Amino acid sequence: MLSEEFVSAICGAPLTSNTAIAKDIGIYCHTLSPTYSAKSTFKKSSAPVNSLAVSETHVFAAQHEKAYVHVYSRLRGNQEAFVAFPERIRCITLAGDVLILGTTEGRVMLWETCTGRLVSTPPRHVQAVSCVAATPFHVLTGSDDSDIHVWALAQLLELDSTAEHEPERSLPNHRAAITALSVSSSVSYDTNFCVSASKDKSCIIWNYQTGDALRTLLFPSFPLCISLDPSSRALCTGCEDGSLYLTELFADKHLLGAQSEDAATVMQISSPFGATQPDAGPASCLSLSYDGTVLLTGHPKGQILKWDVADNKTPVELANLNAAVTNIVFISPFPNEKKVTRPANIVKPSQAERTYTFSTQLMESDLAGPESRFDALLNSAGFPQEVLEDAIAALQQPTAASVGAGSNEKEQELQKKNDELWEIINEQRALQKRTLQKYVEAKSGQA
């Protein structure tokens, strides 16, 4: 059975003097299936909402109201680095080996963890960057100033130090602070979209490459956290009043696509998927599993609840971490087959250096890959024995067998005509042979 794992982070002091929970633990690694268990922990971290990022080798956690990021090694199970930045960090995310950070001064910073290169943009947001999302080609930043900026990732990472760092476009429809961003996994120009949540009690679905608002969703209270399912067909929303909403984007009444209504139509979302108990508080973070069947929510009172999306049953409490749960991140169960390197150790960022050290591990299995039939033939001396045997067997295979092994009626008809022609030819040969024999006998009798 496929194992599912996720990482959670807490923020703040312990709620009670619970001796069953070890002190100073700020990050937990969990196994969800086949059986839930707490796999490992990392100490000395207090990460606010939207401040946790997980790669194949490391865990990055921005610290509450500080200009620090703690880096933990998943391979060695310890804290690897303590990284200081020029400004306080409000939110982070990963785009490959690049850690993207939003600051309280409205800047975006990009740290190449393999080289230590640090790129910083001017403060394009008037207020703090509250959330950030990334795709292989774009970076999206939401701010307390109610604006969303879309940046080209390649442009931000170009080596020209004199280049101007400007967003490609802005998405300005919200009227209050942005609380969360979620982006679809598609990279198609026509089908990729993102969803933004705001304190104006709305979520807006955008085509972020064109800047078009595709749909506006209104909720009874403002959304705190959102998550798109893995296939981007449904949106999960956790609101300030403790309600959870599951909005299907392509149900009987399409919200997106050619069959949807006019984009100017505002949809009122009023039927909750579920509601948390008052003793747990509203969900401060949520995340969907990679098959889209399980929803996990983290709460200010320390609970991590598991919701069954299909059956919509009463949630199950997986754990109580005795502190406000602020981040839940699922770890992909699928290896990145295209990636041929991975960072063994991160390189601390520096803006002063102009030469950088690249530190990584070459993954031999990914470099070699499975040997194709063409590679085997190319690297062999002459024709391999196996190939010769297959060719001889194909030539010796009876024609009738190939015809009767699933040929269509036309082929069978042609084969029948071919057999009849051979029959006529054989009769003519036999007649010719008999005629020649009589001629030879007649000639010998005359002699």
PDB file of C-alpha atoms in Angstrom, residues 433-447:
ATOM      1  CA  LYS A 433       4.926 -32.519 -66.096  1.00  0.00           C
ATOM      2  CA  ARG A 434       2.620 -35.214 -67.516  1.00  0.00           C
ATOM      3  CA  THR A 435       2.748 -33.685 -71.026  1.00  0.00           C
ATOM      4  CA  LEU A 436       6.536 -33.573 -70.943  1.00  0.00           C
ATOM      5  CA  GLN A 437       6.675 -37.167 -69.799  1.00  0.00           C
ATOM      6  CA  LYS A 438       4.456 -38.342 -72.711  1.00  0.00           C
ATOM      7  CA  TYR A 439       6.604 -36.366 -75.151  1.00  0.00           C
ATOM      8  CA  VAL A 440       9.753 -38.057 -73.869  1.00  0.00           C
ATOM      9  CA  GLU A 441       8.136 -41.516 -74.121  1.00  0.00           C
ATOM     10  CA  ALA A 442       6.929 -40.867 -77.696  1.00  0.00           C
ATOM     11  CA  LYS A 443      10.348 -39.645 -78.805  1.00  0.00           C
ATOM     12  CA  SER A 444      12.153 -42.637 -77.306  1.00  0.00           C
ATOM     13  CA  GLY A 445       9.684 -45.034 -79.070  1.00  0.00           C
ATOM     14  CA  GLN A 446      10.462 -43.502 -82.492  1.00  0.00           C
ATOM     15  CA  ALA A 447      14.152 -43.987 -81.911  1.00  0.00           C
TER      16      ALA A 447
END
